[in-house]
Structures are given as structure tokens and as C-alpha cells.
Coordinates of N, CA and C in Angstrom, one line a residue:
M69 N -25.1 -12.7 16.5 CA -24.6 -12.4 15.2 C -23.1 -12.6 15.2
R70 N -22.6 -13.2 14.1 CA -21.1 -13.4 14.0 C -20.7 -12.9 12.6
M71 N -19.7 -12.0 12.7 CA -19.2 -11.5 11.4 C -18.1 -12.5 10.9
S72 N -17.9 -12.5 9.6 CA -16.9 -13.3 9.0 C -15.5 -12.8 9.4
E73 N -14.6 -13.7 9.2 CA -13.2 -13.3 9.5 C -12.7 -12.3 8.5
G74 N -13.4 -12.2 7.3 CA -13.1 -11.2 6.3 C -13.1 -9.8 6.8
V75 N -14.0 -9.5 7.8 CA -14.1 -8.1 8.3 C -12.8 -7.8 9.0
E76 N -12.3 -8.7 9.9 CA -11.0 -8.4 10.6 C -9.9 -8.3 9.6
W77 N -9.9 -9.1 8.6 CA -8.8 -9.1 7.6 C -8.8 -7.7 6.8
A78 N -10.0 -7.3 6.5 CA -10.2 -6.1 5.7 C -9.8 -4.9 6.5
L79 N -10.2 -4.8 7.8 CA -9.8 -3.7 8.7 C -8.3 -3.6 8.8
H80 N -7.7 -4.7 9.1 CA -6.2 -4.7 9.3 C -5.5 -4.4 8.0
S81 N -6.0 -4.9 6.9 CA -5.4 -4.5 5.6 C -5.5 -3.0 5.3
C82 N -6.6 -2.5 5.6 CA -6.8 -1.0 5.4 C -5.8 -0.2 6.2
L83 N -5.7 -0.6 7.5 CA -4.7 0.0 8.4 C -3.3 -0.1 7.8
N84 N -2.9 -1.3 7.4 CA -1.6 -1.5 6.9 C -1.4 -0.7 5.6
L85 N -2.4 -0.6 4.8 CA -2.3 0.3 3.6 C -2.0 1.8 4.0
S86 N -2.5 2.2 5.1 CA -2.4 3.6 5.5 C -0.9 3.9 5.9
W87 N -0.2 2.8 6.2 CA 1.2 3.0 6.7 C 2.3 2.9 5.6
I88 N 1.9 2.4 4.4 CA 2.9 2.3 3.4 C 3.1 3.6 2.7
E89 N 4.1 3.7 1.9 CA 4.5 5.0 1.3 C 3.3 5.5 0.5
T90 N 3.1 6.8 0.5 CA 2.0 7.5 -0.2 C 2.2 7.1 -1.7
G91 N 1.1 6.7 -2.3 CA 1.0 6.4 -3.7 C 1.4 5.0 -4.1
E92 N 2.0 4.3 -3.1 CA 2.4 2.9 -3.4 C 1.2 2.0 -3.3
A93 N 1.2 1.0 -4.2 CA 0.1 0.0 -4.1 C 0.7 -1.3 -3.5
M94 N -0.2 -2.1 -3.0 CA 0.2 -3.3 -2.3 C -0.6 -4.4 -2.9
T95 N 0.0 -5.5 -3.3 CA -0.7 -6.6 -3.8 C -1.4 -7.4 -2.7
A96 N -2.4 -8.1 -3.2 CA -3.1 -9.0 -2.2 C -2.2 -10.0 -1.6
A97 N -1.3 -10.5 -2.4 CA -0.3 -11.5 -1.9 C 0.5 -11.0 -0.8
K98 N 1.0 -9.8 -1.0 CA 1.8 -9.2 0.1 C 1.0 -8.9 1.3
L99 N -0.2 -8.3 1.2 CA -1.0 -8.1 2.3 C -1.4 -9.4 3.0
A100 N -1.6 -10.4 2.3 CA -2.0 -11.7 2.9 C -0.8 -12.3 3.6
A101 N 0.4 -12.2 3.1 CA 1.6 -12.7 3.7 C 1.9 -12.1 5.0
F102 N 1.5 -10.8 5.2 CA 1.7 -10.1 6.5 C 1.2 -10.9 7.7
Y103 N 0.0 -11.5 7.5 CA -0.6 -12.3 8.6 C -0.8 -13.8 8.3
G104 N -0.1 -14.2 7.2 CA -0.2 -15.6 6.9 C -1.6 -16.0 6.4
L105 N -2.3 -15.2 5.7 CA -3.7 -15.4 5.2 C -3.7 -16.0 3.8
P106 N -4.8 -16.7 3.5 CA -4.9 -17.2 2.1 C -5.1 -16.1 1.2
T107 N -4.2 -15.9 0.2 CA -4.3 -14.8 -0.8 C -5.6 -14.7 -1.5
A108 N -6.1 -15.8 -2.0 CA -7.3 -15.8 -2.8 C -8.5 -15.3 -2.0
Y109 N -8.6 -15.7 -0.7 CA -9.7 -15.3 0.1 C -9.6 -13.8 0.5
L110 N -8.3 -13.4 0.8 CA -8.2 -12.0 1.1 C -8.4 -11.1 -0.1
N111 N -8.0 -11.6 -1.2 CA -8.3 -10.8 -2.5 C -9.8 -10.6 -2.7
K112 N -10.6 -11.6 -2.3 CA -12.1 -11.4 -2.4 C -12.5 -10.2 -1.5
Q113 N -11.9 -10.2 -0.3 CA -12.3 -9.1 0.6 C -11.8 -7.7 0.1
L114 N -10.6 -7.7 -0.5 CA -10.1 -6.5 -1.0 C -10.9 -6.0 -2.2
Q115 N -11.3 -6.9 -3.0 CA -12.2 -6.6 -4.2 C -13.5 -6.0 -3.7
S116 N -14.1 -6.5 -2.6 CA -15.3 -6.0 -2.1 C -15.1 -4.6 -1.6
L117 N -13.9 -4.3 -1.0 CA -13.6 -3.0 -0.5 C -13.4 -2.0 -1.7
A118 N -12.9 -2.5 -2.8 CA -12.7 -1.7 -4.0 C -14.1 -1.4 -4.6
K119 N -15.0 -2.4 -4.6 CA -16.3 -2.2 -5.2 C -17.1 -1.1 -4.3
A120 N -16.8 -1.1 -3.0 CA -17.5 -0.2 -2.1 C -16.8 1.2 -2.1
G121 N -15.7 1.4 -2.9 CA -15.0 2.7 -3.0 C -14.1 3.0 -1.9
I122 N -13.7 2.0 -1.1 CA -12.8 2.1 0.0 C -11.4 2.0 -0.5
L123 N -11.2 1.1 -1.4 CA -9.9 0.9 -2.0 C -10.0 1.1 -3.5
T124 N -8.8 1.3 -4.1 CA -8.7 1.3 -5.6 C -7.8 0.1 -5.9
S125 N -8.1 -0.5 -7.1 CA -7.3 -1.6 -7.5 C -6.7 -1.3 -8.9
T126 N -5.4 -1.5 -9.0 CA -4.7 -1.3 -10.3 C -4.0 -2.5 -10.7
S127 N -4.0 -2.9 -12.0 CA -3.3 -4.0 -12.4 C -2.0 -3.6 -13.0
G128 N -1.2 -4.6 -13.3 CA 0.2 -4.4 -13.9 C 1.3 -4.6 -12.9
P129 N 2.5 -4.4 -13.3 CA 3.7 -4.7 -12.5 C 3.7 -3.8 -11.2
K130 N 3.3 -2.6 -11.3 CA 3.2 -1.7 -10.1 C 1.8 -1.7 -9.5
G131 N 1.0 -2.6 -9.8 CA -0.4 -2.6 -9.4 C -0.6 -3.2 -8.0
G132 N -1.8 -3.2 -7.6 CA -2.2 -3.6 -6.3 C -3.3 -2.8 -5.8
F133 N -3.4 -2.7 -4.5 CA -4.5 -2.0 -3.8 C -4.0 -0.7 -3.1
R134 N -4.8 0.3 -3.1 CA -4.5 1.6 -2.4 C -5.8 2.0 -1.7
L135 N -5.6 2.8 -0.7 CA -6.8 3.4 -0.1 C -7.3 4.4 -1.1
S136 N -8.6 4.5 -1.3 CA -9.2 5.5 -2.2 C -9.7 6.8 -1.6
R137 N -9.7 6.8 -0.3 CA -10.0 8.0 0.4 C -9.3 8.0 1.8
T138 N -9.3 9.1 2.4 CA -8.6 9.3 3.7 C -9.2 8.5 4.8
L139 N -8.4 8.1 5.8 CA -9.0 7.2 6.8 C -10.1 7.9 7.6
D140 N -10.1 9.2 7.7 CA -11.2 9.9 8.4 C -12.5 9.9 7.7
R141 N -12.5 9.3 6.4 CA -13.7 9.2 5.6 C -14.1 7.7 5.4
I142 N -13.4 6.8 6.2 CA -13.8 5.4 6.2 C -14.2 5.0 7.6
T143 N -15.4 4.7 7.8 CA -15.9 4.2 9.1 C -15.8 2.7 9.2
L144 N -15.8 2.2 10.4 CA -15.8 0.8 10.6 C -17.1 0.2 10.0
M145 N -18.2 0.9 10.0 CA -19.4 0.4 9.4 C -19.3 0.3 7.9
D146 N -18.5 1.2 7.2 CA -18.2 1.2 5.8 C -17.6 -0.2 5.5
V147 N -16.6 -0.6 6.3 CA -15.9 -1.8 6.0 C -16.7 -3.0 6.3
V148 N -17.5 -3.0 7.4 CA -18.4 -4.1 7.7 C -19.4 -4.3 6.6
T149 N -20.0 -3.2 6.1 CA -21.0 -3.3 5.1 C -20.4 -3.8 3.7
A150 N -19.2 -3.3 3.4 CA -18.5 -3.8 2.2 C -18.3 -5.3 2.2
I151 N -18.0 -5.8 3.4 CA -17.6 -7.3 3.5 C -18.9 -8.1 3.7
E152 N -19.7 -7.7 4.6 CA -20.9 -8.5 5.1 C -22.2 -8.1 4.3
G153 N -22.2 -7.0 3.7 CA -23.5 -6.5 3.0 C -24.3 -5.7 4.0
A154 N -25.3 -5.0 3.4 CA -26.1 -4.1 4.2 C -27.3 -4.7 4.9
E155 N -27.5 -6.0 4.7 CA -28.7 -6.6 5.2 C -28.7 -6.6 6.7
E156 N -29.9 -6.5 7.3 CA -30.0 -6.5 8.7 C -29.7 -7.8 9.3
A157 N -29.1 -7.8 10.5 CA -28.7 -9.0 11.2 C -29.9 -9.8 11.6
F158 N -30.9 -9.2 12.2 CA -32.1 -9.8 12.6 C -33.2 -9.6 11.5
R159 N -33.8 -10.7 11.1 CA -34.9 -10.7 10.1 C -36.1 -11.3 10.7
C160 N -37.1 -10.4 11.0 CA -38.4 -10.9 11.5 C -39.1 -11.6 10.4
E161 N -39.4 -12.9 10.6 CA -40.1 -13.7 9.7 C -41.6 -13.7 9.9
Q162 N -42.0 -12.9 10.9 CA -43.4 -12.7 11.2 C -44.1 -14.0 11.6
I163 N -43.5 -14.8 12.5 CA -44.1 -16.0 12.9 C -45.4 -15.8 13.7
L164 N -45.6 -14.6 14.2 CA -46.8 -14.3 15.0 C -48.0 -14.5 14.1
R165 N -47.9 -14.3 12.8 CA -49.0 -14.6 11.9 C -49.6 -16.0 12.0
E166 N -48.7 -16.9 12.3 CA -49.1 -18.3 12.3 C -49.5 -18.8 13.7
G167 N -49.3 -17.9 14.7 CA -49.6 -18.3 16.1 C -51.0 -18.1 16.4
P168 N -51.5 -18.5 17.6 CA -52.8 -18.2 18.1 C -53.1 -16.7 18.1
G169 N -54.2 -16.4 17.5 CA -54.6 -15.0 17.4 C -53.9 -14.2 16.3
G170 N -53.0 -14.8 15.5 CA -52.3 -14.1 14.5 C -53.2 -13.7 13.3
S171 N -52.8 -12.7 12.6 CA -53.6 -12.3 11.5 C -52.7 -12.1 10.3
P172 N -53.2 -12.6 9.1 CA -52.4 -12.4 7.9 C -52.4 -10.9 7.4
H173 N -53.1 -10.1 8.0 CA -53.3 -8.7 7.6 C -52.4 -7.7 8.4
V174 N -51.7 -8.2 9.4 CA -50.9 -7.4 10.3 C -49.4 -7.5 9.8
D175 N -48.7 -6.4 9.8 CA -47.3 -6.4 9.5 C -46.6 -6.5 10.8
Y176 N -46.2 -7.7 11.2 CA -45.6 -7.9 12.5 C -44.2 -7.4 12.6
R177 N -43.6 -7.1 11.5 CA -42.3 -6.5 11.6 C -42.3 -5.1 12.2
E178 N -43.5 -4.5 12.1 CA -43.7 -3.2 12.7 C -44.3 -3.2 14.1
S179 N -45.1 -4.2 14.4 CA -45.8 -4.3 15.7 C -45.2 -5.2 16.7
C180 N -44.4 -6.1 16.3 CA -43.8 -7.1 17.2 C -42.8 -6.4 18.1
V181 N -43.0 -6.6 19.4 CA -42.1 -6.0 20.4 C -40.7 -6.6 20.3
I182 N -40.6 -7.9 20.0 CA -39.2 -8.5 19.8 C -38.5 -7.9 18.6
A183 N -39.2 -7.7 17.5 CA -38.6 -7.1 16.3 C -38.2 -5.7 16.6
Q184 N -39.0 -5.0 17.3 CA -38.6 -3.6 17.6 C -37.4 -3.5 18.5
A185 N -37.3 -4.4 19.5 CA -36.1 -4.4 20.4 C -34.9 -4.8 19.6
M186 N -35.0 -5.8 18.7 CA -33.8 -6.2 17.9 C -33.4 -5.1 17.0
R187 N -34.4 -4.4 16.4 CA -34.0 -3.2 15.5 C -33.3 -2.1 16.3
R188 N -33.8 -1.8 17.5 CA -33.1 -0.8 18.3 C -31.7 -1.2 18.6
A189 N -31.5 -2.5 19.0 CA -30.1 -2.9 19.3 C -29.2 -2.9 18.1
E190 N -29.8 -3.3 16.9 CA -28.9 -3.2 15.7 C -28.6 -1.8 15.3
L191 N -29.5 -0.9 15.5 CA -29.3 0.5 15.1 C -28.2 1.1 16.0
A192 N -28.2 0.7 17.3 CA -27.2 1.1 18.2 C -25.8 0.6 17.8
W193 N -25.8 -0.7 17.5 CA -24.5 -1.3 17.0 C -24.0 -0.6 15.7
R194 N -24.9 -0.4 14.8 CA -24.5 0.3 13.5 C -24.0 1.7 13.8
H195 N -24.7 2.4 14.7 CA -24.4 3.8 15.0 C -22.9 3.8 15.6
E196 N -22.6 2.9 16.5 CA -21.3 2.8 17.1 C -20.2 2.6 16.1
L197 N -20.5 1.7 15.1 CA -19.5 1.4 14.1 C -19.3 2.6 13.1
A198 N -20.5 3.2 12.9 CA -20.4 4.4 12.0 C -19.8 5.6 12.6
S199 N -19.7 5.6 13.9 CA -19.1 6.8 14.6 C -17.6 6.7 14.8
Q200 N -17.0 5.5 14.4 CA -15.6 5.3 14.5 C -15.0 5.2 13.1
T201 N -13.9 6.0 12.9 CA -13.3 5.9 11.6 C -12.0 5.1 11.7
L202 N -11.4 4.8 10.6 CA -10.1 4.1 10.6 C -9.0 5.1 11.1
A203 N -9.3 6.4 10.9 CA -8.3 7.4 11.5 C -8.3 7.3 13.0
D204 N -9.5 7.1 13.6 CA -9.6 6.9 15.1 C -8.8 5.7 15.5
I205 N -9.0 4.6 14.8 CA -8.3 3.3 15.1 C -6.8 3.5 14.9
R206 N -6.4 4.1 13.8 CA -4.9 4.3 13.6 C -4.3 5.2 14.7
K207 N -5.0 6.2 15.1 CA -4.5 7.1 16.2 C -4.3 6.3 17.5
T208 N -5.2 5.4 17.8 CA -5.1 4.6 19.0 C -4.0 3.6 18.9
V209 N -3.9 3.0 17.8 CA -2.8 2.0 17.6 C -1.5 2.7 17.7
E210 N -1.3 3.8 17.0 CA 0.0 4.5 17.1 C 0.3 5.1 18.5
G211 N -0.7 5.4 19.2 CA -0.5 5.9 20.6 C -0.1 4.7 21.5
R212 N -0.7 3.6 21.3 CA -0.3 2.4 22.2 C 0.9 1.7 21.7
F213 N 1.1 1.7 20.4 CA 2.2 0.9 19.8 C 2.9 1.8 18.7
P214 N 3.7 2.8 19.2 CA 4.3 3.8 18.3 C 5.2 3.2 17.2
L215 N 5.7 2.1 17.4 CA 6.6 1.5 16.4 C 5.9 0.8 15.2
T216 N 4.6 0.6 15.4 CA 3.9 -0.1 14.4 C 4.0 0.4 12.9
P217 N 3.8 1.7 12.7 CA 3.9 2.2 11.3 C 5.3 1.9 10.7
D218 N 6.4 2.2 11.4 CA 7.7 1.9 10.9 C 8.0 0.4 10.7
N219 N 7.5 -0.4 11.7 CA 7.7 -1.8 11.6 C 6.9 -2.4 10.4
T220 N 5.7 -1.9 10.2 CA 4.9 -2.4 9.0 C 5.6 -2.0 7.7
R221 N 6.0 -0.8 7.6 CA 6.7 -0.4 6.3 C 8.0 -1.2 6.1
S222 N 8.7 -1.4 7.2 CA 10.0 -2.2 7.1 C 9.7 -3.7 6.6
W223 N 8.6 -4.2 7.3 CA 8.3 -5.6 6.9 C 7.9 -5.7 5.5
F224 N 7.1 -4.8 4.9 CA 6.8 -4.9 3.5 C 8.0 -4.6 2.6
A225 N 8.8 -3.7 3.0 CA 10.0 -3.4 2.2 C 11.0 -4.6 2.1
N226 N 11.0 -5.4 3.2 CA 11.9 -6.5 3.2 C 11.3 -7.8 2.7
L227 N 10.0 -7.8 2.4 CA 9.3 -9.0 1.9 C 9.8 -9.4 0.5
R228 N 10.1 -10.6 0.4 CA 10.5 -11.2 -0.9 C 9.3 -12.0 -1.4
T229 N 8.8 -11.6 -2.6 CA 7.7 -12.5 -3.1 C 8.0 -13.0 -4.4

């Protein structure tokens, strides 16, 4: 399974939004400029985050995006689901029905050993992402790179758009 680059962009954008001044909104163009990303594509990711209730979006001269809840209430899984959707990564197409000894009356999604193993693996992956919040990530980043919050705020403050 491979996640789209939009997940990485969304996670970093949320973290950057956590470091700007409280109450300040940030445009998609400014957030995109921080990493040299295409504004239109990042804006689609940000809109997905807003639709999921992770960000709020305001229009107008002082408009842009803000976090809509605290970082301790946003999990990595929340962001992944907002960008990638909630659909399972592995989809059992029940090919055993067509194989020798297969039966059209059996739900192989429930009885197939491969489908069961893939479901367990996906549940473990989802559980791990759901157990980590953006507050956890922020704390780790700030512990390893203590200048990051101030550098981020300064970069946005000095940005000319």
C-alpha cells in the first residue's frame, strides 16, 4: 500500500498551523510556499481536512485555514482518513469462489485465511496511527529541533506573497 503525497503535505501543514500565532489563519498559498508545493493541489488536501473537521476555512482578506481542534484531538489516522478515505487497503475480491472447489454460497471475505491475515495487519496499522496524535508529533519535533516553532513563525512572518 502506498499513501499519496497529500498525506505528508497535510500532516506537515497541520503541524505548521500549530506554530503560527493563535487565531491567525494561513492561506493555502502560504502553506504551499513553505515547502515549494503546488498551491492548487495542497488546497485540495486542506479542503479535505476542513471537510473532516480537522481544519476550518475562512474566506476574505484575513481568511485561510486554522486548526479546528487541539492537536491532542487529531490523530495521524484522522489525517490519513481525511486525505485517503476510510476504505480498507486490502479488498478481498473472493477469487476463491472461482477456483477449484469454490462455492458461490460462501463469503470468502470471512473464511479466507489470506483475507483474515490482511485484515489483522491493517487493523494493527490503523491502531498505531490512531494511537499517535499530532500533539505527540509536535512534542517530538520540538524536543529534537527546538528552534522549529520560532523558525516557522519567522518564515511565515517574512513571507511576501
